[in-house]
CSV table of C-alpha atoms in Angstrom, one decimal:
chain,number,residue,atom,x,y,z
A,298,MET,CA,0.0,0.0,0.0
A,299,ASN,CA,2.9,2.3,0.7
A,300,LEU,CA,4.2,1.8,-2.9
A,301,ILE,CA,0.8,2.7,-4.3
A,302,ASN,CA,0.6,5.9,-2.2
A,303,THR,CA,4.1,6.9,-3.2
A,304,VAL,CA,3.5,6.5,-6.9
A,305,VAL,CA,0.2,8.3,-6.8
A,306,ALA,CA,1.6,11.1,-4.8
A,307,LEU,CA,4.5,11.6,-7.2
A,308,LEU,CA,2.3,11.6,-10.3
A,309,LEU,CA,-0.2,14.1,-8.7
A,310,LEU,CA,2.8,16.3,-7.8
A,311,LEU,CA,3.9,16.3,-11.5
A,312,MET,CA,0.3,17.0,-12.6
A,313,LEU,CA,-0.1,20.0,-10.3
A,314,SER,CA,3.3,21.5,-11.0
A,315,GLY,CA,3.9,23.9,-13.9
A,316,ASN,CA,6.6,26.0,-15.3
A,317,LEU,CA,8.0,28.4,-12.8
A,318,CYS,CA,9.4,30.8,-15.4
A,319,ALA,CA,8.9,31.6,-19.1
A,320,GLY,CA,10.9,29.5,-21.5
A,321,PRO,CA,13.2,30.7,-24.3
A,322,ALA,CA,10.5,30.8,-27.0
A,323,SER,CA,8.1,32.8,-24.7
A,324,ALA,CA,10.9,35.2,-23.9
A,325,ARG,CA,11.7,35.7,-27.6
A,326,LEU,CA,8.0,36.4,-28.5
A,327,SER,CA,7.8,38.8,-25.6
A,328,ALA,CA,10.8,40.6,-26.9
A,329,LEU,CA,9.2,40.7,-30.4
A,330,ALA,CA,6.1,42.2,-28.9
A,331,SER,CA,8.2,44.8,-27.1
A,332,GLU,CA,9.8,45.7,-30.4
A,333,LEU,CA,6.3,46.3,-31.9
A,334,ILE,CA,5.2,48.3,-28.8
A,335,SER,CA,8.3,50.5,-29.1
A,336,GLY,CA,7.6,51.1,-32.8
A,337,TYR,CA,4.1,52.1,-31.9
A,338,GLU,CA,5.2,54.4,-29.2
A,339,SER,CA,7.7,56.1,-31.4
A,340,LYS,CA,4.9,57.2,-33.7
A,341,ALA,CA,2.0,57.6,-31.3
A,342,GLY,CA,3.8,58.6,-28.1
A,343,ASN,CA,2.1,57.5,-25.0
A,344,ALA,CA,-1.4,57.5,-26.6
A,345,LYS,CA,-3.4,54.5,-25.3
A,346,SER,CA,-5.0,52.1,-27.7
A,347,THR,CA,-7.2,49.0,-27.7
A,348,VAL,CA,-5.6,46.1,-29.6
A,349,ALA,CA,-7.3,43.2,-31.1
A,350,VAL,CA,-5.1,40.1,-31.3
A,351,PHE,CA,-5.8,37.7,-34.2
A,352,PRO,CA,-4.4,34.2,-34.8
A,353,PHE,CA,-1.3,34.4,-37.0
A,354,ASN,CA,-1.7,32.9,-40.5
A,355,SER,CA,0.0,29.7,-41.3
A,356,GLU,CA,-0.2,26.7,-43.7
A,357,VAL,CA,-3.1,24.3,-43.1
A,358,LYS,CA,-1.1,21.7,-41.2
A,359,LEU,CA,0.2,24.3,-38.7
A,360,GLU,CA,-3.2,25.8,-38.5
A,361,LYS,CA,-4.7,22.5,-37.4
A,362,GLN,CA,-2.0,22.3,-34.7
A,363,ARG,CA,-3.0,25.9,-33.6
A,364,ILE,CA,0.6,27.2,-34.1
A,365,GLY,CA,-0.5,30.7,-35.2
A,366,PHE,CA,-3.0,30.9,-32.4
A,367,ALA,CA,-0.4,30.0,-29.8
A,368,VAL,CA,2.1,32.6,-31.2
A,369,SER,CA,-0.5,35.4,-31.0
A,370,GLU,CA,-1.5,34.3,-27.5
A,371,LEU,CA,2.0,34.4,-26.1
A,372,MET,CA,2.7,37.8,-27.7
A,373,ALA,CA,-0.6,39.1,-26.3
A,374,HIS,CA,0.8,38.6,-22.7
A,375,ARG,CA,3.3,41.4,-23.3
A,376,PHE,CA,0.5,43.8,-24.6
A,377,VAL,CA,-1.5,43.0,-21.5
A,378,ALA,CA,1.5,44.0,-19.3
A,379,SER,CA,1.9,47.3,-21.3
A,380,GLY,CA,0.3,50.4,-19.9
A,381,ASN,CA,-0.6,51.7,-23.3
A,382,PHE,CA,-2.7,48.9,-24.6
A,383,THR,CA,-6.0,47.3,-23.6
A,384,VAL,CA,-6.3,43.9,-25.2
A,385,VAL,CA,-9.7,42.8,-26.6
A,386,GLU,CA,-11.0,39.7,-24.8
A,387,ARG,CA,-10.2,36.4,-26.6
A,388,GLY,CA,-13.9,35.4,-26.2
A,389,GLU,CA,-15.0,38.6,-28.1
A,390,ILE,CA,-12.6,37.9,-31.0
A,391,ALA,CA,-13.8,34.2,-31.1
A,392,ARG,CA,-17.5,35.4,-31.2
A,393,LEU,CA,-16.8,37.8,-34.1
A,394,LEU,CA,-14.9,35.1,-35.9
A,395,ALA,CA,-17.7,32.6,-35.4
A,396,GLU,CA,-20.2,35.2,-36.8
A,397,GLN,CA,-18.0,35.2,-40.0
A,398,ARG,CA,-17.9,31.4,-39.9
A,399,LEU,CA,-14.2,31.5,-39.2
A,400,GLN,CA,-12.3,29.3,-36.7
A,401,ALA,CA,-11.0,31.0,-33.6
A,402,SER,CA,-7.6,29.5,-34.2
A,403,GLY,CA,-7.6,29.8,-38.0
A,404,ALA,CA,-6.3,32.1,-40.6
A,405,VAL,CA,-7.8,35.6,-41.0
A,406,ASP,CA,-6.9,37.9,-43.9
A,407,SER,CA,-6.0,41.5,-43.3
A,408,ALA,CA,-9.2,43.0,-44.7
A,409,THR,CA,-11.3,40.7,-42.5
A,410,ALA,CA,-9.2,41.5,-39.5
A,411,VAL,CA,-9.6,45.3,-40.0
A,412,LYS,CA,-13.3,44.8,-40.3
A,413,LEU,CA,-13.6,42.7,-37.2
A,414,GLY,CA,-11.2,44.9,-35.3
A,415,LYS,CA,-13.5,47.9,-35.8
A,416,LEU,CA,-16.5,45.8,-34.7
A,417,ALA,CA,-14.6,45.0,-31.5
A,418,GLY,CA,-13.8,48.7,-30.9
A,419,ALA,CA,-10.0,48.2,-31.5
A,420,GLY,CA,-7.8,51.0,-32.8
A,421,THR,CA,-4.9,48.7,-33.4
A,422,LEU,CA,-4.5,45.1,-34.7
A,423,LEU,CA,-1.8,42.5,-34.0
A,424,LEU,CA,-1.4,40.4,-37.1
A,425,GLY,CA,1.2,38.1,-38.5
A,426,ASN,CA,2.2,34.8,-40.1
A,427,VAL,CA,4.2,31.7,-39.1
A,428,LEU,CA,6.3,29.4,-41.3
A,429,LYS,CA,8.1,26.2,-40.3
A,430,VAL,CA,11.5,26.0,-42.0
A,431,ASP,CA,14.4,23.7,-41.1
A,432,GLY,CA,13.4,23.0,-37.5
A,433,LYS,CA,12.4,26.6,-36.7
A,434,TYR,CA,9.3,28.6,-36.7
A,435,GLN,CA,9.7,31.9,-38.5
A,436,VAL,CA,7.4,34.6,-37.1
A,437,ASN,CA,6.5,37.8,-38.9
A,438,ALA,CA,4.4,40.2,-36.8
A,439,ARG,CA,3.0,43.6,-37.4
A,440,LEU,CA,0.8,46.2,-35.7
A,441,VAL,CA,-1.8,47.7,-38.0
A,442,ASN,CA,-3.9,50.9,-37.6
A,443,ALA,CA,-7.5,49.7,-37.7
A,444,GLU,CA,-8.7,52.9,-39.3
A,445,THR,CA,-6.2,53.4,-42.0
A,446,ALA,CA,-4.8,49.8,-42.4
A,447,GLU,CA,-1.4,51.3,-42.1
A,448,VAL,CA,1.4,49.1,-40.7
A,449,VAL,CA,2.5,51.0,-37.6
A,450,ALA,CA,5.3,48.6,-36.6
A,451,SER,CA,6.7,45.2,-37.7
A,452,GLY,CA,9.2,42.6,-36.5
A,453,TYR,CA,10.6,39.1,-37.1
A,454,ALA,CA,11.7,36.3,-34.8
A,455,GLU,CA,12.9,32.7,-35.2
A,456,LEU,CA,11.9,30.0,-32.6
A,457,GLU,CA,13.3,26.6,-32.1
A,458,VAL,CA,10.5,24.1,-32.7
A,459,LEU,CA,10.9,22.0,-29.6
A,460,ALA,CA,11.4,25.1,-27.3
A,461,PHE,CA,8.3,26.8,-28.7
A,462,GLU,CA,6.1,23.6,-28.5
A,463,ASP,CA,7.2,23.2,-24.9
A,464,ASP,CA,6.4,26.8,-24.0
A,465,ALA,CA,3.1,26.9,-25.9
A,466,ARG,CA,1.8,23.4,-25.2
A,467,VAL,CA,-1.3,24.7,-23.3
A,468,TYR,CA,-2.4,26.3,-26.6
A,469,LEU,CA,-1.4,23.7,-29.1
A,470,ASN,CA,-3.0,20.7,-30.6
A,471,LEU,CA,0.0,18.8,-32.0
A,472,VAL,CA,-1.9,15.5,-31.6
A,473,PRO,CA,-5.2,15.5,-33.4
A,474,GLU,CA,-8.3,15.1,-31.3
A,475,THR,CA,-9.6,12.5,-33.7
A,476,GLN,CA,-7.8,9.5,-35.1
A,477,ALA,CA,-5.1,9.9,-32.5
A,478,LEU,CA,-3.0,6.9,-31.5
A,479,GLY,CA,-1.1,6.4,-28.3
A,480,LEU,CA,1.2,3.7,-26.9
A,481,TYR,CA,1.7,3.4,-23.2
A,482,PHE,CA,3.6,1.6,-20.4
A,483,LEU,CA,1.7,0.7,-17.2
A,484,THR,CA,2.2,-0.5,-13.7
A,485,ASN,CA,-0.9,-2.0,-12.2
A,486,LEU,CA,-0.8,-1.9,-8.4
A,487,ARG,CA,-3.2,-3.6,-6.0
A,488,SER,CA,-3.1,-4.5,-2.3
A,489,ASN,CA,-4.8,-7.8,-1.7
A,490,ALA,CA,-6.3,-8.6,1.7
A,491,ASN,CA,-6.5,-12.3,0.6
A,492,ASP,CA,-8.8,-13.0,3.6
A,493,LEU,CA,-9.4,-16.6,2.7
A,494,PRO,CA,-9.9,-19.3,5.4
A,495,GLU,CA,-7.0,-21.4,6.6
A,496,GLN,CA,-6.9,-25.0,5.3
A,497,THR,CA,-5.3,-28.0,7.0
A,498,TYR,CA,-4.7,-31.3,5.3
A,499,ASN,CA,-2.9,-34.6,5.9
A,500,THR,CA,0.0,-35.8,3.7
A,501,PRO,CA,2.4,-38.8,4.0
A,502,PHE,CA,4.9,-36.3,5.5
A,503,GLY,CA,2.5,-35.1,8.2
A,504,THR,CA,-0.1,-32.4,8.6
A,505,GLU,CA,0.2,-29.3,6.5
A,506,THR,CA,-1.5,-25.9,6.8
A,507,ILE,CA,-2.1,-23.3,4.2
A,508,SER,CA,-2.7,-19.8,5.8
A,509,PRO,CA,-3.4,-17.3,3.0
A,510,LYS,CA,-1.6,-13.9,3.6
A,511,SER,CA,-2.2,-10.4,2.3
A,512,PHE,CA,0.1,-9.5,-0.6
A,513,THR,CA,0.8,-6.7,-3.0
A,514,LEU,CA,0.6,-7.5,-6.7
A,515,ASN,CA,2.5,-5.2,-9.2
A,516,MET,CA,1.9,-6.0,-12.8
A,517,LEU,CA,3.9,-4.5,-15.7
A,518,GLY,CA,2.6,-4.1,-19.2
A,519,GLY,CA,1.6,-1.9,-22.1
A,520,GLY,CA,-1.3,-0.9,-24.2
A,521,ILE,CA,-2.7,1.0,-27.1
A,522,ARG,CA,-5.1,3.9,-27.0
A,523,TYR,CA,-7.1,5.1,-30.0
A,524,SER,CA,-9.4,8.1,-30.2
A,525,PRO,CA,-12.0,7.6,-33.0
A,526,SER,CA,-13.6,11.0,-32.0
A,527,ALA,CA,-12.7,14.0,-29.8
A,528,LYS,CA,-14.7,12.5,-26.8
A,529,THR,CA,-14.2,8.8,-27.2
A,530,LEU,CA,-11.4,6.4,-26.5
A,531,VAL,CA,-10.6,2.7,-27.2
A,532,ASP,CA,-8.1,1.2,-24.9
A,533,VAL,CA,-6.5,-2.3,-25.0
A,534,ALA,CA,-3.8,-3.5,-22.6
A,535,TYR,CA,-1.8,-6.5,-21.6
A,536,MET,CA,0.0,-6.9,-18.2
A,537,GLY,CA,1.6,-9.7,-16.2
A,538,ASN,CA,4.5,-11.0,-14.1
A,539,GLY,CA,3.1,-10.3,-10.7
A,540,SER,CA,4.7,-10.9,-7.3
A,541,GLY,CA,3.9,-13.9,-5.1
A,542,ALA,CA,1.3,-14.8,-2.6
A,543,LYS,CA,2.8,-16.5,0.4
A,544,ASN,CA,1.5,-19.0,2.9
A,545,ASP,CA,2.9,-19.9,6.3
A,546,ASN,CA,5.2,-22.7,5.3
A,547,GLY,CA,6.3,-21.3,2.0
A,548,LEU,CA,4.8,-24.1,-0.1
A,549,TYR,CA,3.5,-23.1,-3.5
A,550,GLY,CA,4.2,-19.5,-2.7
A,551,HIS,CA,4.5,-18.0,-6.2
A,552,LEU,CA,1.4,-16.8,-8.0
A,553,LYS,CA,1.7,-15.9,-11.7
A,554,VAL,CA,-0.8,-13.5,-13.0
A,555,SER,CA,-1.5,-12.2,-16.5
A,556,SER,CA,-4.4,-10.1,-17.8
A,557,VAL,CA,-5.8,-8.7,-21.0
A,558,ARG,CA,-8.2,-5.7,-20.8
A,559,ALA,CA,-10.4,-3.9,-23.4
A,560,LEU,CA,-12.1,-0.6,-22.5
A,561,LEU,CA,-14.3,2.1,-24.0
A,562,GLY,CA,-13.8,5.6,-22.5
A,563,TYR,CA,-15.4,9.0,-22.6
A,564,LYS,CA,-13.6,12.3,-22.1
A,565,VAL,CA,-15.8,14.1,-19.5
A,566,ARG,CA,-13.6,17.1,-19.2
A,567,SER,CA,-10.5,18.8,-20.6
A,568,SER,CA,-8.9,21.7,-18.7
A,569,GLY,CA,-5.6,23.0,-20.0
A,570,ARG,CA,-3.1,20.1,-19.7
A,571,LEU,CA,-5.5,17.9,-17.7
A,572,ARG,CA,-7.9,15.4,-19.2
A,573,TYR,CA,-10.5,13.3,-17.3
A,574,PHE,CA,-12.0,10.0,-18.6
A,575,VAL,CA,-14.6,7.6,-17.4
A,576,GLY,CA,-15.6,4.3,-19.0
A,577,GLY,CA,-15.8,0.6,-18.8
A,578,GLY,CA,-15.2,-2.7,-20.6
A,579,GLY,CA,-13.9,-6.1,-19.7
A,580,THR,CA,-10.8,-7.8,-18.2
A,581,SER,CA,-9.7,-11.4,-18.4
A,582,TYR,CA,-7.3,-12.8,-15.8
A,583,SER,CA,-5.2,-15.9,-15.7
A,584,LEU,CA,-4.0,-16.9,-12.2
A,585,ASP,CA,-1.4,-19.7,-12.2
A,586,TRP,CA,-0.7,-21.2,-8.7
A,587,THR,CA,0.4,-24.7,-9.9
A,588,ALA,CA,-3.1,-25.0,-11.4
A,589,LYS,CA,-4.6,-22.3,-13.6
A,590,THR,CA,-7.7,-20.3,-12.8
A,591,THR,CA,-9.1,-18.1,-15.5
A,592,TYR,CA,-12.0,-15.7,-15.4
A,593,TYR,CA,-13.6,-12.7,-17.1
A,594,THR,CA,-15.0,-9.6,-15.3
A,595,PRO,CA,-16.7,-6.4,-16.3
A,596,THR,CA,-14.5,-3.4,-15.4
A,597,VAL,CA,-15.1,0.3,-14.9
A,598,PHE,CA,-12.5,3.0,-14.6
A,599,PHE,CA,-11.7,6.7,-13.9
A,600,ARG,CA,-8.6,8.3,-15.3
A,601,LEU,CA,-6.8,11.6,-14.7
A,602,GLU,CA,-4.2,12.4,-17.4
A,603,PHE,CA,-1.6,15.2,-17.4
A,604,LEU,CA,0.1,16.3,-20.7
A,605,PRO,CA,3.5,17.9,-19.9
A,606,GLN,CA,3.9,18.0,-23.7
A,607,SER,CA,1.3,17.5,-26.4
A,608,ARG,CA,2.7,14.0,-27.3
A,609,ILE,CA,3.5,12.9,-23.7
A,610,GLY,CA,0.8,11.8,-21.2
A,611,LEU,CA,1.2,10.9,-17.5
A,612,SER,CA,-2.0,9.4,-16.0
A,613,VAL,CA,-3.4,7.7,-12.9
A,614,SER,CA,-6.4,5.4,-13.3
A,615,ALA,CA,-8.6,3.7,-10.8
A,616,PHE,CA,-10.1,0.4,-11.8
A,617,TYR,CA,-12.9,-1.7,-10.3
A,618,ASP,CA,-13.6,-5.3,-11.3
A,619,PHE,CA,-17.0,-6.6,-10.5
A,620,ILE,CA,-15.8,-10.3,-10.2
A,621,ALA,CA,-12.8,-11.8,-8.5
A,622,LYS,CA,-12.2,-15.6,-8.4
A,623,THR,CA,-9.7,-17.4,-6.2
A,624,ALA,CA,-6.5,-19.1,-7.4
A,625,THR,CA,-6.4,-22.7,-6.5
A,626,GLN,CA,-3.8,-25.6,-6.4
A,627,ASN,CA,-4.4,-29.3,-6.5
A,628,ILE,CA,-2.6,-31.2,-3.7
A,629,ASP,CA,-2.9,-34.7,-4.9
A,630,TRP,CA,-0.7,-36.4,-2.2
A,631,ALA,CA,-3.0,-35.2,0.5
A,632,THR,CA,-5.2,-37.8,2.2
A,633,PRO,CA,-7.8,-37.3,0.8
A,634,PRO,CA,-6.6,-35.1,-2.2
A,635,VAL,CA,-7.7,-31.5,-1.7
A,636,VAL,CA,-8.1,-28.3,-3.8
A,637,ALA,CA,-6.4,-25.6,-1.8
A,638,ARG,CA,-7.7,-22.0,-2.1
A,639,GLY,CA,-4.7,-19.7,-1.7
A,640,ALA,CA,-4.9,-16.3,-3.5
A,641,LYS,CA,-7.7,-13.8,-4.4
A,642,LEU,CA,-7.1,-10.5,-6.1
A,643,ASN,CA,-8.6,-7.2,-4.9
A,644,LYS,CA,-11.3,-5.9,-7.2
A,645,PHE,CA,-9.8,-2.4,-6.9
A,646,SER,CA,-6.5,-1.3,-8.4
A,647,ILE,CA,-4.5,1.8,-9.2
A,648,GLU,CA,-2.6,2.2,-12.4
A,649,PRO,CA,0.0,4.9,-13.3
A,650,THR,CA,0.9,5.0,-17.0
A,651,LEU,CA,3.3,6.8,-19.4
A,652,SER,CA,2.0,7.4,-22.9
A,653,VAL,CA,3.3,8.6,-26.2
A,654,TYR,CA,0.8,10.0,-28.7
A,655,PHE,CA,1.0,10.2,-32.5
C-alpha cells in the first residue's frame, strides 16, 4: 500500500506542477512584442489604444496544430502588461470570428481582421504569419492601424520548434483530437487482503496448513489507446508477471498473474493540460498457482491524465472489477486429495501510465 501511495503522490505532484518561469520561446516572443510596442510608441507617443489580437496565419497543417493561435496568445501577454494597450478579450474575438464562420484558431486575412477589429472597438490590430523551416518557426508580426490599415510597426523572430512547442503546449493541438493513437507503459498496483480461510490437510509427510496472507501485486505491461472522436477512447492493454502470494510454510508460494483488458472511455472534461476520462469494458485474468484459474470480469475506470507535452501523457487510473475468483492448487498427495484456495485479487487497483501519442 505504501508503494501505491508513493507512486500516486509523485504523479499528482507532477500534474499539479507547472513551469515556474517563461521558456526561451516565450521570452523571444515577448521581446518581439516589445519591439512592436516600441515602434508604436515612437509614432503615437504614450497614446493609449485598444488592440485586437488575431491568430497568425500559417499553412493548413500548422493551423490544425494551432501554431499561429499559440504565437499570438504568447505575444498578447506582453501587450496586457503594457500600460498603453487594452487587449480585446479572446472570447469577443472568437465570437466575431464565429459570426463570420471562421475558426477561432484559424487564418484571418488583413481585410477581414480590419473589419472585425473595428467591430470590437479596437484601434490597433496585432497580425502576422508563421512558417516552419528547417526545425524553426519563422514569425513575422505587425501592428496595424484599424482605421487606415497602415502598418505601424513590424518585427521578425525565429523560434526553435521544440522550445516553442514546450512553452506553448497549453495552446497547441500537436496530436489531433480524432484518429489519435497512443502507446503506453503501465504498472498495475493492487493491495490484496486475501482473507481466505486457513486450510489443514494430511500428507504422507505429516499435517500441512495453508494460511493465505495479504500480498501486493505489481503487474507491468503496455497498451494502445485510439481516439475515434474527440470525446471517445478505445483502450486495449496486456499486463503480467506479478509478485507472489505466500502461505505460512512457503509451499506453493509463487502466483503468476496475467491479464488482458479492453475498454471504451469517454472524455468528460479537458482543462488545460489535464484530461478526465470515465468508461468501462472487460478484463480477463489468468492466475497460475500450480493450477490455472481463468475468469472474465466487467470493469469500470476513472482516469486523470496530465500532458506535460502534447505528445506525452502521465496518467493515474482507478479500476474496479465486478468479479474476483480465487486461485487454487491441486494437492494430490493429501489424504484425501484437496483443492487448496490460496490467493484472491482485490477488485480495486491503481494504475500509473506513461503514454506517447501520435
